[in-house]
Amino acid sequence: MSRRFWVGGNWKLNKGTGAAAKELAQAVTAEVGGSSPAEVVIAPPTTVLHRVAEVLLGQQAVGSFAASAQNCHSASSGAFTGEISPEDVLDTGAQWVIIGHSERRTIFGETDAIVKEKVTAALRAGLKVCACIGETLEERESGSTKDVVFRQTQSLIEGVAEAGADAWARIVIAYEPVWAIGTGKVASPEQAQEVHAWLRGFVADKVSTDVASGLRIAYGGSVKPGNCKELAALEDIDGFLVGGASLIAADFAVIVASGSTKSHL
Ligand code: PGA
């Protein structure tokens, strides 16, 4: 089954003013251009989500750009100070949400159970979801990478199942080894491909071979113009979730272009 290359730019807590966000979003669309076969998703801070969505929606005729939230809550409304609902994310014009990023898991205490609830709620609301998983350095060194990513994926599988089987079409899994995020240490092509292949096999086993062969599994963790080509060429890498390099439009465009030979497989 063909898997369209998917590249997400996670701006994290950067470019949160209207002017800065608009400038970067415009620069990204200009650098990536209209002919990219990849699906490009930009996740700015919530304060500027509607502005970035507006810039990207204006570009849809020429390319495939969409805005994404970096997180959302599982409830639609209520006494949840500081949170944003999946429905409110959609209302900004964004179509995607990133859920379970390792910074949410480690700094903000999101457990597999919380991530699962959020995945279900976001999908039910009609959002597309980039769900993140990945092991810490300690877990890798102790040989438990497979156990950790399978446990996290099992919980995603349960979350998607609660939203309905057709929700798989709206999921991208981002495998991001925590030790490679923002550290400049990238997983070797062998390490990345190995985990991606395990994950596809796990989904085939637990869900179906059809879902597994259509599922996009993106890699994240210090993806840069200098290493993206080698990673993009790997059989089970269907895209990237990019942090630091997504803040530089020209670098991000090189990363998007690295998947161009794969997008119409
Ligand atoms: P990085 O971040 O590219 O800066 O390592 C990736 C991410 O956190 O998604």
mmCIF file of N, CA and C and ligand atoms in Angstrom, residues 10 12 101 103 176 180-183 220-224 241-245, ligand 1:
data_model
loop_
_atom_site.group_PDB
_atom_site.id
_atom_site.type_symbol
_atom_site.label_atom_id
_atom_site.label_comp_id
_atom_site.label_asym_id
_atom_site.label_seq_id
_atom_site.Cartn_x
_atom_site.Cartn_y
_atom_site.Cartn_z
ATOM 1 N N ASN A 10 7.546 20.650 14.488
ATOM 2 C CA ASN A 10 7.111 20.928 15.856
ATOM 3 C C ASN A 10 7.900 22.132 16.372
ATOM 4 N N LYS A 12 7.468 23.737 19.047
ATOM 5 C CA LYS A 12 7.536 23.766 20.517
ATOM 6 C C LYS A 12 7.210 25.182 21.018
ATOM 7 N N HIS A 101 3.889 13.547 22.942
ATOM 8 C CA HIS A 101 5.299 13.886 22.710
ATOM 9 C C HIS A 101 6.082 13.604 23.997
ATOM 10 N N GLU A 103 8.203 15.220 25.554
ATOM 11 C CA GLU A 103 8.254 16.330 26.527
ATOM 12 C C GLU A 103 6.963 16.396 27.336
ATOM 13 N N GLU A 176 10.158 8.504 18.249
ATOM 14 C CA GLU A 176 11.186 9.477 18.613
ATOM 15 C C GLU A 176 11.955 8.965 19.831
ATOM 16 N N ALA A 180 17.453 11.110 21.439
ATOM 17 C CA ALA A 180 17.840 11.766 20.186
ATOM 18 C C ALA A 180 17.136 13.105 20.000
ATOM 19 N N ILE A 181 16.211 13.446 20.909
ATOM 20 C CA ILE A 181 15.434 14.675 20.720
ATOM 21 C C ILE A 181 16.205 15.882 21.240
ATOM 22 N N GLY A 182 16.498 16.797 20.342
ATOM 23 C CA GLY A 182 17.165 18.042 20.717
ATOM 24 C C GLY A 182 18.596 17.863 21.193
ATOM 25 N N THR A 183 19.147 16.690 20.988
ATOM 26 C CA THR A 183 20.490 16.410 21.518
ATOM 27 C C THR A 183 21.553 16.417 20.427
ATOM 28 N N GLY A 220 11.582 10.763 14.477
ATOM 29 C CA GLY A 220 11.912 12.083 15.019
ATOM 30 C C GLY A 220 13.081 11.996 15.977
ATOM 31 N N GLY A 221 13.864 13.062 16.019
ATOM 32 C CA GLY A 221 15.026 13.115 16.908
ATOM 33 C C GLY A 221 16.233 13.604 16.135
ATOM 34 N N SER A 222 16.482 14.928 16.230
ATOM 35 C CA SER A 222 17.647 15.545 15.579
ATOM 36 C C SER A 222 17.715 15.304 14.070
ATOM 37 N N VAL A 223 16.558 15.301 13.430
ATOM 38 C CA VAL A 223 16.554 15.199 11.959
ATOM 39 C C VAL A 223 16.998 16.549 11.400
ATOM 40 N N LYS A 224 17.959 16.490 10.483
ATOM 41 C CA LYS A 224 18.559 17.702 9.922
ATOM 42 C C LYS A 224 18.750 17.486 8.421
ATOM 43 N N LEU A 241 9.214 13.791 12.165
ATOM 44 C CA LEU A 241 8.731 14.847 13.047
ATOM 45 C C LEU A 241 9.978 15.639 13.440
ATOM 46 N N VAL A 242 9.977 16.910 13.089
ATOM 47 C CA VAL A 242 11.184 17.726 13.176
ATOM 48 C C VAL A 242 10.995 18.839 14.200
ATOM 49 N N GLY A 243 11.934 18.969 15.129
ATOM 50 C CA GLY A 243 11.882 20.055 16.110
ATOM 51 C C GLY A 243 12.755 21.219 15.653
ATOM 52 N N GLY A 244 13.983 21.242 16.137
ATOM 53 C CA GLY A 244 14.897 22.367 15.883
ATOM 54 C C GLY A 244 14.965 22.807 14.427
ATOM 55 N N ALA A 245 15.120 21.860 13.522
ATOM 56 C CA ALA A 245 15.298 22.228 12.111
ATOM 57 C C ALA A 245 14.015 22.746 11.468
HETATM 58 P P1 PGA B 1 14.462 17.749 17.406
HETATM 59 O O1 PGA B 1 13.001 17.527 18.048
HETATM 60 O O2 PGA B 1 14.300 17.613 15.907
HETATM 61 O O3 PGA B 1 14.849 19.142 17.818
HETATM 62 O O4 PGA B 1 15.344 16.699 17.967
HETATM 63 C C1 PGA B 1 12.150 16.521 17.563
HETATM 64 C C2 PGA B 1 10.873 16.542 18.346
HETATM 65 O O5 PGA B 1 10.895 16.850 19.532
HETATM 66 O O6 PGA B 1 9.804 16.222 17.805
#
